[in-house]
Structure formats: C-alpha cells, structure tokens
Amino acid sequence: MPLRSKITGTGSYLPEKILDNFQLEKMVDTSDEWITERTGIKERRIAGTDEATSDLCLKASKRALRSAGLKPSDLDMIIVTTMSGDMPMPSTASILQGKLGAKNAAAFDLNAACSGFLYGLSVADSFITSRKSSRLLLVSGEINSRFINWEDRSTCVIFADGAGAVVLEPESGKRGIISTRLYSNGELWDLITLPGGGSKHPIREANINSKLHFIHMKGNETFRVAVKTLERLVTDTLHADGLKPSQLSLLIPHQANIRIINATAERLGLPMEKVFVNLQKYGNTSSASIPIAIDEALKAGRINEGDYVLLEAFGSGLTWASALIKW
Ligand code: COA
C-alpha cells in the first residue's frame, strides 16, 4: 500500500466585520447589481485594526488542531501560505509557531498568491510521503484589505480577509492526496501585482504617492486567461488520474469569480450541486479561499469518506494548480 498524505483536521477563521455591497456603494462608484452580476460576491470580511495575518492563522490553526486531536507540540512542521504576511521578516509561520507554542516544528512561508494553498499542499505532500514530516500544519491566511486602494473599484469589491488551516498526517492505503499539479507563467507576472514594499519599489514617499503599495489587477485580461487555463487544468487533471467527471463528488475551486467557477464546472459537465461556492459571503480571500471552503464543506456534510474531491486555483504569478484527493 502506498504512503499517502491525509487531511486529518481542518479549521477556518473569518474576521467578524462584514462589508456588504451596499456599504461599498457608498464608498466607490459601484452597485450591488454590478458586483453580484460580474463576480457573485454579496459581502466580505474585513480584519480588525488590531488583527494581523498571524492572528487569523492562529485561530484557524487552533480549530484545525482540535479537529485533528493534536496539541501544538505534536507538530513537526508549519507552512503558512500568504501574500499579505505580518511583515517581510520574520516569516508569518515563525510568528505563528511562537503564538501556538509549537516548539517542535520547523516553520516557513510560501507565496504563490491565490494558488498558495495548493502549492503548499503539494510541498506538504512531498514532506509527508518522503517521511520528513509526520504531523504538518498548513495554514493559509490573508489580510488583503490592508493592501487595497479603496478608491479602486476594480479591486476593492473583490479582495477580502480570512484564514483556513489543515493538518496533514501519513496513512498507508488508497485514501489521501492522489495528485498535485503546479504551474506558472512568469511572462504574465504584471497582470496582478502588489509592487511596493519590496526591493524593486521600497517604502519611499514617491512610491507611496504612486500607489505602489496597493494591489493592482488587469481584471479582464486575467479573467480571460483564468477561464481558459482552468478549463484545461481540470480536464487534464482528471484525464491524467484516470477519473471521469461523473466520479467526482465535489469540485472546490478558488473563490475568485462565480463566472470563472461556472465556466470550469460547465467544461467538466458538473452540475452546480457538485461545486462548492462560498464567495458570496467572503469574496476573494486569495490563498485562504480553498482551505476555508474545505472546512465549510466538511461541516456541511458535503464531503464524505471515499469521495473524490478536486481542488483548483489560479492567481498572480501567474500561477495555477490542482489537487485530487480521495477523502
Ligand atoms: N463597479 C462598477 N463598474 C465597474 C467596477 C465596479 N466595481 N469595476 C469595473 N467596472 C467597470 C469598468 O470600469 C468597465 O467600465 P467601462 O466599460 O466603462 O470601461 C466595465 O465595468 C467593465 O470592466 P471589466 O474590467 O472589463 O469587467 P469584467 O467583466 O472583466 O469584471 C472583474 C471585472 C475584476 C470582476 C473580472 O475581470 C475578474 O474577476 N477578473 C479575474 C479575477 C481573477 O480571477 N483573479 C485571479 C485570482 S485572484
């Protein structure tokens, strides 16, 4: 029997503050009708001023550990995926390790933007199946609202905050992660960016005046590439793993835009009952969207033992990725 990585615990945390489309109507030139029709989003969560990304990750992590029946000291590795970490140095994973008291764990961050959770899952799977880790916490947390220009209606209606966590452990058998696939096209790096605050555009008055410390997105161009790429990704993944779409119990896509999700489901011929969607409540929480969705899907009884679940994501980089899990 092969050794596989199995998700043995899940948890999520969404900040309390809700920002709905009607409130946004009062902030920028937009409407509930436009946002609903073009994105599917109705409301999103915004972190409190006293919350940092590691705080969101901490709450999601504690819930995931509780559901796995583990203590922080049982962990041997912590991977945080984020594009909105607490600070450039140290890693948010190290800060989280300290807050959790996970004294036996190595800790590092991974950034693949909205594809971060699936990149993290692939790295975690490699650590587990090569026996370098046996109790791994993978947490995806984002406070995108800190990097949003509230005067830019093309981004401020989309990006939002949240965190999701999973615990991974080894198990011999047919259940667990079947495959992960990672892709990147750096030629299109400028479609979605947060240019400021790094070595290219450090924090200087001129760069702040040029609004380089905000998320910038060429939305329509990104949309067209995302639809084409994801349609190919999901069909290629199932084909390579020898699975028919009808054998899938649930598709959990990155929650970016309902029109992208509908197009992907249509390409697979999947009815929407087999697609998990929660972006109407949370908007686009970048790398956190898939683990939040997994946690909610499990709690809602949408995933059962033996189910085939397909995960897919697309984001800045450009990056895109899939994972097939037999639950
Ligand atoms: N409210 C009202 N009008 C808006 C608006 C808003 N919030 N945002 C943009 N518009 C306007 C534009 O200014 C444009 O007006 P114009 O025709 O007068 O120039 C019009 O709506 C159409 O803009 P466009 O950007 O072509 O809209 P779209 O249908 O592509 O939808 C997104 C915009 C951002 C919702 C969509 O492109 C998208 O979801 N992109 C992909 C996001 C993604 O997947 N990212 C990767 C993962 S993070």
mmCIF file of C-alpha atoms and ligand atoms in Angstrom:
data_model
loop_
_atom_site.group_PDB
_atom_site.id
_atom_site.type_symbol
_atom_site.label_atom_id
_atom_site.label_comp_id
_atom_site.label_asym_id
_atom_site.label_seq_id
_atom_site.Cartn_x
_atom_site.Cartn_y
_atom_site.Cartn_z
ATOM 1 C CA MET A 1 0.000 0.000 0.000
ATOM 2 C CA PRO A 2 1.446 3.436 -0.894
ATOM 3 C CA LEU A 3 2.073 6.026 1.804
ATOM 4 C CA ARG A 4 -0.239 8.989 1.291
ATOM 5 C CA SER A 5 -0.825 12.324 2.997
ATOM 6 C CA LYS A 6 -4.205 12.605 4.576
ATOM 7 C CA ILE A 7 -6.018 15.704 5.839
ATOM 8 C CA THR A 8 -6.849 14.764 9.429
ATOM 9 C CA GLY A 9 -8.083 18.132 10.698
ATOM 10 C CA THR A 10 -9.472 21.388 9.323
ATOM 11 C CA GLY A 11 -10.280 24.819 10.717
ATOM 12 C CA SER A 12 -11.057 28.303 9.494
ATOM 13 C CA TYR A 13 -11.476 31.802 10.822
ATOM 14 C CA LEU A 14 -13.229 34.761 9.249
ATOM 15 C CA PRO A 15 -12.975 38.206 10.849
ATOM 16 C CA GLU A 16 -16.202 39.457 12.422
ATOM 17 C CA LYS A 17 -16.594 42.687 10.491
ATOM 18 C CA ILE A 18 -18.826 42.324 7.414
ATOM 19 C CA LEU A 19 -18.591 44.772 4.497
ATOM 20 C CA ASP A 20 -21.512 44.305 2.101
ATOM 21 C CA ASN A 21 -22.045 45.584 -1.425
ATOM 22 C CA PHE A 22 -24.439 48.293 -0.251
ATOM 23 C CA GLN A 23 -21.770 49.743 2.045
ATOM 24 C CA LEU A 24 -19.326 49.682 -0.891
ATOM 25 C CA GLU A 25 -21.866 51.635 -2.990
ATOM 26 C CA LYS A 26 -21.322 54.488 -0.538
ATOM 27 C CA MET A 27 -17.519 54.272 -0.830
ATOM 28 C CA VAL A 28 -16.881 53.973 -4.603
ATOM 29 C CA ASP A 29 -18.767 54.291 -7.879
ATOM 30 C CA THR A 30 -20.223 50.772 -7.946
ATOM 31 C CA SER A 31 -23.506 48.949 -7.311
ATOM 32 C CA ASP A 32 -24.691 45.777 -5.650
ATOM 33 C CA GLU A 33 -26.143 44.798 -9.023
ATOM 34 C CA TRP A 34 -22.795 45.173 -10.865
ATOM 35 C CA ILE A 35 -20.786 43.331 -8.203
ATOM 36 C CA THR A 36 -23.332 40.486 -7.931
ATOM 37 C CA GLU A 37 -23.672 40.048 -11.682
ATOM 38 C CA ARG A 38 -19.951 40.355 -12.566
ATOM 39 C CA THR A 39 -18.460 38.488 -9.568
ATOM 40 C CA GLY A 40 -21.156 36.715 -7.486
ATOM 41 C CA ILE A 41 -19.909 38.437 -4.304
ATOM 42 C CA LYS A 42 -22.500 39.912 -1.909
ATOM 43 C CA GLU A 43 -20.355 40.597 1.159
ATOM 44 C CA ARG A 44 -16.851 40.035 2.516
ATOM 45 C CA ARG A 45 -14.987 40.056 5.863
ATOM 46 C CA ILE A 46 -12.508 42.733 6.899
ATOM 47 C CA ALA A 47 -9.953 42.169 9.685
ATOM 48 C CA GLY A 48 -9.978 44.439 12.723
ATOM 49 C CA THR A 49 -7.205 47.026 13.046
ATOM 50 C CA ASP A 50 -5.795 45.017 15.968
ATOM 51 C CA GLU A 51 -5.554 41.817 13.888
ATOM 52 C CA ALA A 52 -2.504 40.734 11.861
ATOM 53 C CA THR A 53 -2.410 37.796 9.430
ATOM 54 C CA SER A 54 -0.769 35.575 12.058
ATOM 55 C CA ASP A 55 -3.764 36.228 14.380
ATOM 56 C CA LEU A 56 -6.202 34.961 11.755
ATOM 57 C CA CYS A 57 -3.898 31.987 11.127
ATOM 58 C CA LEU A 58 -3.700 31.280 14.878
ATOM 59 C CA LYS A 59 -7.470 30.987 15.243
ATOM 60 C CA ALA A 60 -7.819 28.768 12.162
ATOM 61 C CA SER A 61 -4.848 26.636 13.314
ATOM 62 C CA LYS A 62 -6.241 26.042 16.812
ATOM 63 C CA ARG A 63 -9.504 24.842 15.281
ATOM 64 C CA ALA A 64 -7.679 22.537 12.840
ATOM 65 C CA LEU A 65 -5.524 21.073 15.620
ATOM 66 C CA ARG A 66 -8.601 20.489 17.770
ATOM 67 C CA SER A 67 -10.344 18.672 14.932
ATOM 68 C CA ALA A 68 -7.234 16.501 14.356
ATOM 69 C CA GLY A 69 -6.971 15.764 18.090
ATOM 70 C CA LEU A 70 -3.412 17.128 18.250
ATOM 71 C CA LYS A 71 -1.519 19.526 20.519
ATOM 72 C CA PRO A 72 0.721 22.298 19.074
ATOM 73 C CA SER A 73 3.773 20.426 20.413
ATOM 74 C CA ASP A 74 2.839 17.389 18.254
ATOM 75 C CA LEU A 75 3.588 19.361 15.069
ATOM 76 C CA ASP A 76 6.917 18.891 13.300
ATOM 77 C CA MET A 77 6.308 21.447 10.542
ATOM 78 C CA ILE A 78 4.272 24.603 9.898
ATOM 79 C CA ILE A 79 3.823 26.056 6.424
ATOM 80 C CA VAL A 80 1.979 29.354 6.052
ATOM 81 C CA THR A 81 0.888 30.452 2.605
ATOM 82 C CA THR A 82 0.253 34.170 2.284
ATOM 83 C CA MET A 83 0.789 37.203 0.095
ATOM 84 C CA SER A 84 -0.146 39.529 2.951
ATOM 85 C CA GLY A 85 2.003 38.290 5.837
ATOM 86 C CA ASP A 86 2.587 40.209 9.061
ATOM 87 C CA MET A 87 5.919 41.629 7.791
ATOM 88 C CA PRO A 88 8.678 40.704 5.289
ATOM 89 C CA MET A 89 10.834 39.270 8.084
ATOM 90 C CA PRO A 90 10.451 37.070 10.065
ATOM 91 C CA SER A 91 8.066 34.729 8.316
ATOM 92 C CA THR A 92 4.433 34.703 9.418
ATOM 93 C CA ALA A 93 4.942 30.965 10.006
ATOM 94 C CA SER A 94 7.620 31.694 12.625
ATOM 95 C CA ILE A 95 5.385 34.254 14.350
ATOM 96 C CA LEU A 96 2.524 31.725 14.287
ATOM 97 C CA GLN A 97 4.768 28.986 15.677
ATOM 98 C CA GLY A 98 5.622 31.227 18.626
ATOM 99 C CA LYS A 99 1.987 32.152 19.264
ATOM 100 C CA LEU A 100 0.911 28.496 19.064
ATOM 101 C CA GLY A 101 3.783 27.268 21.209
ATOM 102 C CA ALA A 102 4.547 24.612 18.579
ATOM 103 C CA LYS A 103 8.089 24.231 19.863
ATOM 104 C CA ASN A 104 8.967 21.083 17.898
ATOM 105 C CA ALA A 105 8.031 22.453 14.467
ATOM 106 C CA ALA A 106 10.095 23.931 11.646
ATOM 107 C CA ALA A 107 8.298 26.904 10.131
ATOM 108 C CA PHE A 108 8.369 28.771 6.836
ATOM 109 C CA ASP A 109 6.202 30.844 4.497
ATOM 110 C CA LEU A 110 5.327 30.102 0.902
ATOM 111 C CA ASN A 111 3.931 32.650 -1.535
ATOM 112 C CA ALA A 112 2.183 31.571 -4.713
ATOM 113 C CA ALA A 113 -0.564 34.216 -4.366
ATOM 114 C CA CYS A 114 -4.054 32.754 -4.838
ATOM 115 C CA SER A 115 -2.591 29.343 -5.740
ATOM 116 C CA GLY A 116 -0.658 29.317 -2.455
ATOM 117 C CA PHE A 117 -2.716 26.704 -0.628
ATOM 118 C CA LEU A 118 -2.349 24.158 -3.443
ATOM 119 C CA TYR A 119 1.377 24.891 -3.798
ATOM 120 C CA GLY A 120 1.593 24.416 -0.022
ATOM 121 C CA LEU A 121 -0.392 21.195 -0.208
ATOM 122 C CA SER A 122 1.998 19.836 -2.829
ATOM 123 C CA VAL A 123 5.070 20.735 -0.724
ATOM 124 C CA ALA A 124 3.395 19.290 2.388
ATOM 125 C CA ASP A 125 2.569 16.083 0.493
ATOM 126 C CA SER A 126 6.241 15.748 -0.506
ATOM 127 C CA PHE A 127 7.405 16.175 3.101
ATOM 128 C CA ILE A 128 4.906 13.599 4.360
ATOM 129 C CA THR A 129 5.380 10.943 1.678
ATOM 130 C CA SER A 130 9.194 11.231 1.920
ATOM 131 C CA ARG A 131 8.784 10.707 5.706
ATOM 132 C CA LYS A 132 10.414 14.073 6.530
ATOM 133 C CA SER A 133 7.270 15.161 8.381
ATOM 134 C CA SER A 134 4.509 13.228 10.067
ATOM 135 C CA ARG A 135 2.369 15.977 11.596
ATOM 136 C CA LEU A 136 2.240 19.048 9.418
ATOM 137 C CA LEU A 137 0.116 22.183 9.776
ATOM 138 C CA LEU A 138 -0.623 24.007 6.520
ATOM 139 C CA VAL A 139 -2.252 27.386 7.080
ATOM 140 C CA SER A 140 -3.328 29.953 4.506
ATOM 141 C CA GLY A 141 -4.098 33.418 5.836
ATOM 142 C CA GLU A 142 -4.627 36.765 4.180
ATOM 143 C CA ILE A 143 -5.440 40.331 5.184
ATOM 144 C CA ASN A 144 -5.811 41.665 1.648
ATOM 145 C CA SER A 145 -7.784 44.664 2.915
ATOM 146 C CA ARG A 146 -4.518 46.257 4.136
ATOM 147 C CA PHE A 147 -3.298 46.405 0.528
ATOM 148 C CA ILE A 148 -6.479 47.590 -1.146
ATOM 149 C CA ASN A 149 -6.939 51.027 -2.638
ATOM 150 C CA TRP A 150 -10.485 51.820 -1.512
ATOM 151 C CA GLU A 151 -10.772 54.235 -4.446
ATOM 152 C CA ASP A 152 -10.104 51.447 -6.995
ATOM 153 C CA ARG A 153 -13.477 49.859 -7.717
ATOM 154 C CA SER A 154 -11.923 47.104 -9.838
ATOM 155 C CA THR A 155 -10.130 45.567 -6.833
ATOM 156 C CA CYS A 156 -11.810 46.808 -3.635
ATOM 157 C CA VAL A 157 -15.051 44.920 -4.370
ATOM 158 C CA ILE A 158 -13.180 41.615 -4.801
ATOM 159 C CA PHE A 159 -10.348 41.022 -2.327
ATOM 160 C CA ALA A 160 -11.004 40.267 1.355
ATOM 161 C CA ASP A 161 -9.666 38.647 4.528
ATOM 162 C CA GLY A 162 -9.730 35.193 6.152
ATOM 163 C CA ALA A 163 -7.717 32.104 7.099
ATOM 164 C CA GLY A 164 -8.028 28.337 6.681
ATOM 165 C CA ALA A 165 -5.863 25.526 8.043
ATOM 166 C CA VAL A 166 -5.418 21.796 7.546
ATOM 167 C CA VAL A 167 -3.418 19.181 9.440
ATOM 168 C CA LEU A 168 -1.724 16.514 7.324
ATOM 169 C CA GLU A 169 -0.554 13.104 8.521
ATOM 170 C CA PRO A 170 0.718 9.972 6.730
ATOM 171 C CA GLU A 171 -1.522 6.962 6.098
ATOM 172 C CA SER A 172 -0.946 3.776 4.137
ATOM 173 C CA GLY A 173 -3.726 2.989 1.730
ATOM 174 C CA LYS A 174 -5.774 4.360 -1.099
ATOM 175 C CA ARG A 175 -7.122 7.441 0.656
ATOM 176 C CA GLY A 176 -5.441 10.852 0.832
ATOM 177 C CA ILE A 177 -3.800 13.103 -1.729
ATOM 178 C CA ILE A 178 -3.780 11.305 -5.091
ATOM 179 C CA SER A 179 -2.040 14.012 -7.124
ATOM 180 C CA THR A 180 -0.962 17.649 -7.095
ATOM 181 C CA ARG A 181 -0.096 19.689 -10.190
ATOM 182 C CA LEU A 182 1.687 23.054 -10.109
ATOM 183 C CA TYR A 183 2.173 25.515 -12.975
ATOM 184 C CA SER A 184 3.476 29.032 -13.515
ATOM 185 C CA ASN A 185 3.825 31.560 -16.331
ATOM 186 C CA GLY A 186 6.067 34.392 -15.161
ATOM 187 C CA GLU A 187 5.790 36.149 -18.523
ATOM 188 C CA LEU A 188 2.399 37.361 -17.331
ATOM 189 C CA TRP A 189 3.613 38.491 -13.885
ATOM 190 C CA ASP A 190 2.253 42.006 -14.376
ATOM 191 C CA LEU A 191 -1.440 41.038 -14.594
ATOM 192 C CA ILE A 192 -1.898 41.024 -10.793
ATOM 193 C CA THR A 193 0.677 42.808 -8.643
ATOM 194 C CA LEU A 194 1.401 44.427 -5.321
ATOM 195 C CA PRO A 195 4.519 46.261 -6.495
ATOM 196 C CA GLY A 196 5.506 48.276 -3.423
ATOM 197 C CA GLY A 197 7.328 47.350 -0.238
ATOM 198 C CA GLY A 198 9.922 45.025 -1.816
ATOM 199 C CA SER A 199 13.416 45.604 -3.191
ATOM 200 C CA LYS A 200 12.185 46.945 -6.522
ATOM 201 C CA HIS A 201 9.920 49.648 -5.096
ATOM 202 C CA PRO A 202 10.858 50.070 -1.417
ATOM 203 C CA ILE A 203 8.741 52.057 1.015
ATOM 204 C CA ARG A 204 9.531 55.615 -0.086
ATOM 205 C CA GLU A 205 7.286 58.625 -0.323
ATOM 206 C CA ALA A 206 7.393 58.675 -4.152
ATOM 207 C CA ASN A 207 6.328 55.005 -4.352
ATOM 208 C CA ILE A 208 3.534 55.554 -1.867
ATOM 209 C CA ASN A 209 2.346 58.595 -3.836
ATOM 210 C CA SER A 210 2.297 56.361 -6.938
ATOM 211 C CA LYS A 211 0.071 53.918 -5.007
ATOM 212 C CA LEU A 212 2.534 51.054 -5.476
ATOM 213 C CA HIS A 213 1.657 49.689 -2.023
ATOM 214 C CA PHE A 214 -1.778 48.596 -3.307
ATOM 215 C CA ILE A 215 -2.966 45.546 -5.256
ATOM 216 C CA HIS A 216 -3.245 46.272 -8.989
ATOM 217 C CA MET A 217 -5.098 43.927 -11.342
ATOM 218 C CA LYS A 218 -5.758 43.878 -15.074
ATOM 219 C CA GLY A 219 -9.070 42.198 -14.338
ATOM 220 C CA ASN A 220 -10.474 41.494 -17.756
ATOM 221 C CA GLU A 221 -7.206 40.118 -19.197
ATOM 222 C CA THR A 222 -6.754 37.969 -16.062
ATOM 223 C CA PHE A 223 -10.333 36.740 -16.358
ATOM 224 C CA ARG A 224 -9.827 35.510 -19.922
ATOM 225 C CA VAL A 225 -6.564 33.684 -19.122
ATOM 226 C CA ALA A 226 -8.099 32.193 -15.939
ATOM 227 C CA VAL A 227 -11.104 30.696 -17.724
ATOM 228 C CA LYS A 228 -9.019 29.133 -20.494
ATOM 229 C CA THR A 229 -6.323 27.852 -18.118
ATOM 230 C CA LEU A 230 -8.685 26.368 -15.536
ATOM 231 C CA GLU A 231 -10.847 24.616 -18.138
ATOM 232 C CA ARG A 232 -7.713 22.885 -19.439
ATOM 233 C CA LEU A 233 -6.339 22.227 -15.932
ATOM 234 C CA VAL A 234 -9.379 20.376 -14.581
ATOM 235 C CA THR A 235 -9.845 18.207 -17.665
ATOM 236 C CA ASP A 236 -6.100 17.392 -17.839
ATOM 237 C CA THR A 237 -6.004 16.539 -14.107
ATOM 238 C CA LEU A 238 -8.907 14.106 -14.295
ATOM 239 C CA HIS A 239 -7.582 12.564 -17.504
ATOM 240 C CA ALA A 240 -4.090 12.051 -16.028
ATOM 241 C CA ASP A 241 -5.552 10.474 -12.880
ATOM 242 C CA GLY A 242 -7.888 8.249 -14.911
ATOM 243 C CA LEU A 243 -11.093 9.670 -13.479
ATOM 244 C CA LYS A 244 -14.325 10.603 -15.247
ATOM 245 C CA PRO A 245 -16.029 13.878 -14.162
ATOM 246 C CA SER A 246 -19.040 11.785 -13.082
ATOM 247 C CA GLN A 247 -16.815 10.093 -10.467
ATOM 248 C CA LEU A 248 -16.114 13.433 -8.758
ATOM 249 C CA SER A 249 -18.141 14.103 -5.622
ATOM 250 C CA LEU A 250 -17.108 17.735 -5.232
ATOM 251 C CA LEU A 251 -15.138 20.440 -7.017
ATOM 252 C CA ILE A 252 -13.702 23.056 -4.663
ATOM 253 C CA PRO A 253 -12.418 25.946 -6.763
ATOM 254 C CA HIS A 254 -10.517 29.029 -5.650
ATOM 255 C CA GLN A 255 -13.265 31.551 -4.925
ATOM 256 C CA ALA A 256 -12.383 34.403 -7.319
ATOM 257 C CA ASN A 257 -15.394 34.942 -9.551
ATOM 258 C CA ILE A 258 -18.625 32.975 -9.984
ATOM 259 C CA ARG A 259 -18.378 33.321 -13.762
ATOM 260 C CA ILE A 260 -14.960 31.620 -13.760
ATOM 261 C CA ILE A 261 -16.321 28.860 -11.470
ATOM 262 C CA ASN A 262 -19.391 28.334 -13.688
ATOM 263 C CA ALA A 263 -17.218 28.078 -16.813
ATOM 264 C CA THR A 264 -14.951 25.456 -15.192
ATOM 265 C CA ALA A 265 -17.909 23.386 -13.966
ATOM 266 C CA GLU A 266 -19.562 23.605 -17.371
ATOM 267 C CA ARG A 267 -16.394 22.385 -19.106
ATOM 268 C CA LEU A 268 -16.477 19.275 -16.867
ATOM 269 C CA GLY A 269 -20.240 18.882 -17.306
ATOM 270 C CA LEU A 270 -20.571 19.061 -13.496
ATOM 271 C CA PRO A 271 -23.909 20.143 -12.029
ATOM 272 C CA MET A 272 -23.527 23.083 -9.611
ATOM 273 C CA GLU A 273 -24.632 20.802 -6.715
ATOM 274 C CA LYS A 274 -21.166 19.236 -7.091
ATOM 275 C CA VAL A 275 -19.352 22.571 -6.889
ATOM 276 C CA PHE A 276 -18.638 24.309 -3.577
ATOM 277 C CA VAL A 277 -19.223 28.058 -3.658
ATOM 278 C CA ASN A 278 -18.999 30.466 -0.713
ATOM 279 C CA LEU A 279 -17.609 33.578 -2.408
ATOM 280 C CA GLN A 280 -20.965 35.345 -1.981
ATOM 281 C CA LYS A 281 -20.127 35.538 1.766
ATOM 282 C CA TYR A 282 -16.372 36.042 1.755
ATOM 283 C CA GLY A 283 -15.198 37.477 -1.594
ATOM 284 C CA ASN A 284 -11.726 36.514 -2.796
ATOM 285 C CA THR A 285 -9.543 35.644 0.206
ATOM 286 C CA SER A 286 -6.591 34.657 -2.048
ATOM 287 C CA SER A 287 -4.742 31.587 -0.795
ATOM 288 C CA ALA A 288 -7.150 31.177 2.145
ATOM 289 C CA SER A 289 -10.207 30.552 -0.006
ATOM 290 C CA ILE A 290 -9.740 26.805 -0.620
ATOM 291 C CA PRO A 291 -8.967 25.713 2.990
ATOM 292 C CA ILE A 292 -11.884 27.843 4.245
ATOM 293 C CA ALA A 293 -14.100 26.132 1.660
ATOM 294 C CA ILE A 294 -12.812 22.644 2.613
ATOM 295 C CA ASP A 295 -13.610 23.316 6.272
ATOM 296 C CA GLU A 296 -17.110 24.574 5.459
ATOM 297 C CA ALA A 297 -17.790 21.747 3.006
ATOM 298 C CA LEU A 298 -16.852 19.144 5.623
ATOM 299 C CA LYS A 299 -19.004 20.801 8.286
ATOM 300 C CA ALA A 300 -21.914 20.979 5.855
ATOM 301 C CA GLY A 301 -21.609 17.234 5.170
ATOM 302 C CA ARG A 302 -20.655 17.877 1.527
ATOM 303 C CA ILE A 303 -17.564 15.624 1.783
ATOM 304 C CA ASN A 304 -17.789 12.003 2.922
ATOM 305 C CA GLU A 305 -15.325 9.143 3.310
ATOM 306 C CA GLY A 306 -14.242 7.739 -0.049
ATOM 307 C CA ASP A 307 -15.299 10.845 -2.035
ATOM 308 C CA TYR A 308 -13.116 12.140 -4.853
ATOM 309 C CA VAL A 309 -12.620 15.897 -4.329
ATOM 310 C CA LEU A 310 -10.910 18.096 -6.918
ATOM 311 C CA LEU A 311 -9.282 21.382 -5.853
ATOM 312 C CA GLU A 312 -8.126 24.038 -8.323
ATOM 313 C CA ALA A 313 -6.730 27.566 -8.146
ATOM 314 C CA PHE A 314 -5.405 30.375 -10.306
ATOM 315 C CA GLY A 315 -3.673 33.593 -9.312
ATOM 316 C CA SER A 316 -0.894 36.131 -9.549
ATOM 317 C CA GLY A 317 2.417 34.933 -10.924
ATOM 318 C CA LEU A 318 0.712 33.763 -12.939
ATOM 319 C CA THR A 319 0.358 30.534 -11.032
ATOM 320 C CA TRP A 320 -2.221 27.778 -11.203
ATOM 321 C CA ALA A 321 -2.551 24.385 -9.561
ATOM 322 C CA SER A 322 -4.797 21.408 -8.879
ATOM 323 C CA ALA A 323 -5.044 18.621 -6.331
ATOM 324 C CA LEU A 324 -7.098 15.449 -6.389
ATOM 325 C CA ILE A 325 -7.979 13.914 -3.033
ATOM 326 C CA LYS A 326 -9.706 10.652 -2.170
ATOM 327 C CA TRP A 327 -11.260 11.533 1.176
HETATM 328 N N1 COA B 1 -18.461 48.608 -10.293
HETATM 329 C C1 COA B 1 -18.957 49.120 -11.429
HETATM 330 N N2 COA B 1 -18.275 49.112 -12.584
HETATM 331 C C2 COA B 1 -17.042 48.562 -12.572
HETATM 332 C C3 COA B 1 -16.467 48.026 -11.409
HETATM 333 C C4 COA B 1 -17.229 48.062 -10.232
HETATM 334 N N3 COA B 1 -16.778 47.564 -9.080
HETATM 335 N N4 COA B 1 -15.244 47.553 -11.704
HETATM 336 C C5 COA B 1 -15.048 47.787 -13.013
HETATM 337 N N5 COA B 1 -16.130 48.408 -13.533
HETATM 338 C C6 COA B 1 -16.368 48.865 -14.909
HETATM 339 C C7 COA B 1 -15.076 49.104 -15.670
HETATM 340 O O1 COA B 1 -14.576 50.410 -15.407
HETATM 341 C C8 COA B 1 -15.534 48.973 -17.102
HETATM 342 O O2 COA B 1 -16.179 50.158 -17.489
HETATM 343 P P1 COA B 1 -16.039 50.725 -18.995
HETATM 344 O O3 COA B 1 -16.616 49.667 -19.872
HETATM 345 O O4 COA B 1 -16.815 51.985 -18.946
HETATM 346 O O5 COA B 1 -14.570 50.903 -19.198
HETATM 347 C C9 COA B 1 -16.596 47.865 -17.015
HETATM 348 O O6 COA B 1 -17.005 47.826 -15.635
HETATM 349 C C10 COA B 1 -16.096 46.505 -17.426
HETATM 350 O O7 COA B 1 -14.830 46.280 -16.780
HETATM 351 P P2 COA B 1 -14.052 44.921 -16.893
HETATM 352 O O8 COA B 1 -12.782 45.016 -16.133
HETATM 353 O O9 COA B 1 -13.981 44.543 -18.350
HETATM 354 O O10 COA B 1 -15.086 43.968 -16.136
HETATM 355 P P3 COA B 1 -15.107 42.419 -16.047
HETATM 356 O O11 COA B 1 -16.372 41.906 -16.550
HETATM 357 O O12 COA B 1 -13.846 41.808 -16.571
HETATM 358 O O13 COA B 1 -15.129 42.193 -14.465
HETATM 359 C C11 COA B 1 -13.582 41.571 -12.728
HETATM 360 C C12 COA B 1 -14.067 42.677 -13.654
HETATM 361 C C13 COA B 1 -12.383 42.094 -11.966
HETATM 362 C C14 COA B 1 -14.698 41.212 -11.802
HETATM 363 C C15 COA B 1 -13.173 40.344 -13.573
HETATM 364 O O14 COA B 1 -12.390 40.761 -14.656
HETATM 365 C C16 COA B 1 -12.444 39.284 -12.824
HETATM 366 O O15 COA B 1 -12.990 38.626 -11.985
HETATM 367 N N6 COA B 1 -11.180 39.050 -13.194
HETATM 368 C C17 COA B 1 -10.410 37.915 -12.756
HETATM 369 C C18 COA B 1 -10.052 37.960 -11.316
HETATM 370 C C19 COA B 1 -9.224 36.756 -11.008
HETATM 371 O O16 COA B 1 -9.581 35.654 -11.304
HETATM 372 N N7 COA B 1 -8.071 36.967 -10.441
HETATM 373 C C20 COA B 1 -7.178 35.861 -10.256
HETATM 374 C C21 COA B 1 -7.332 35.249 -8.964
HETATM 375 S S1 COA B 1 -7.022 36.411 -7.702
#
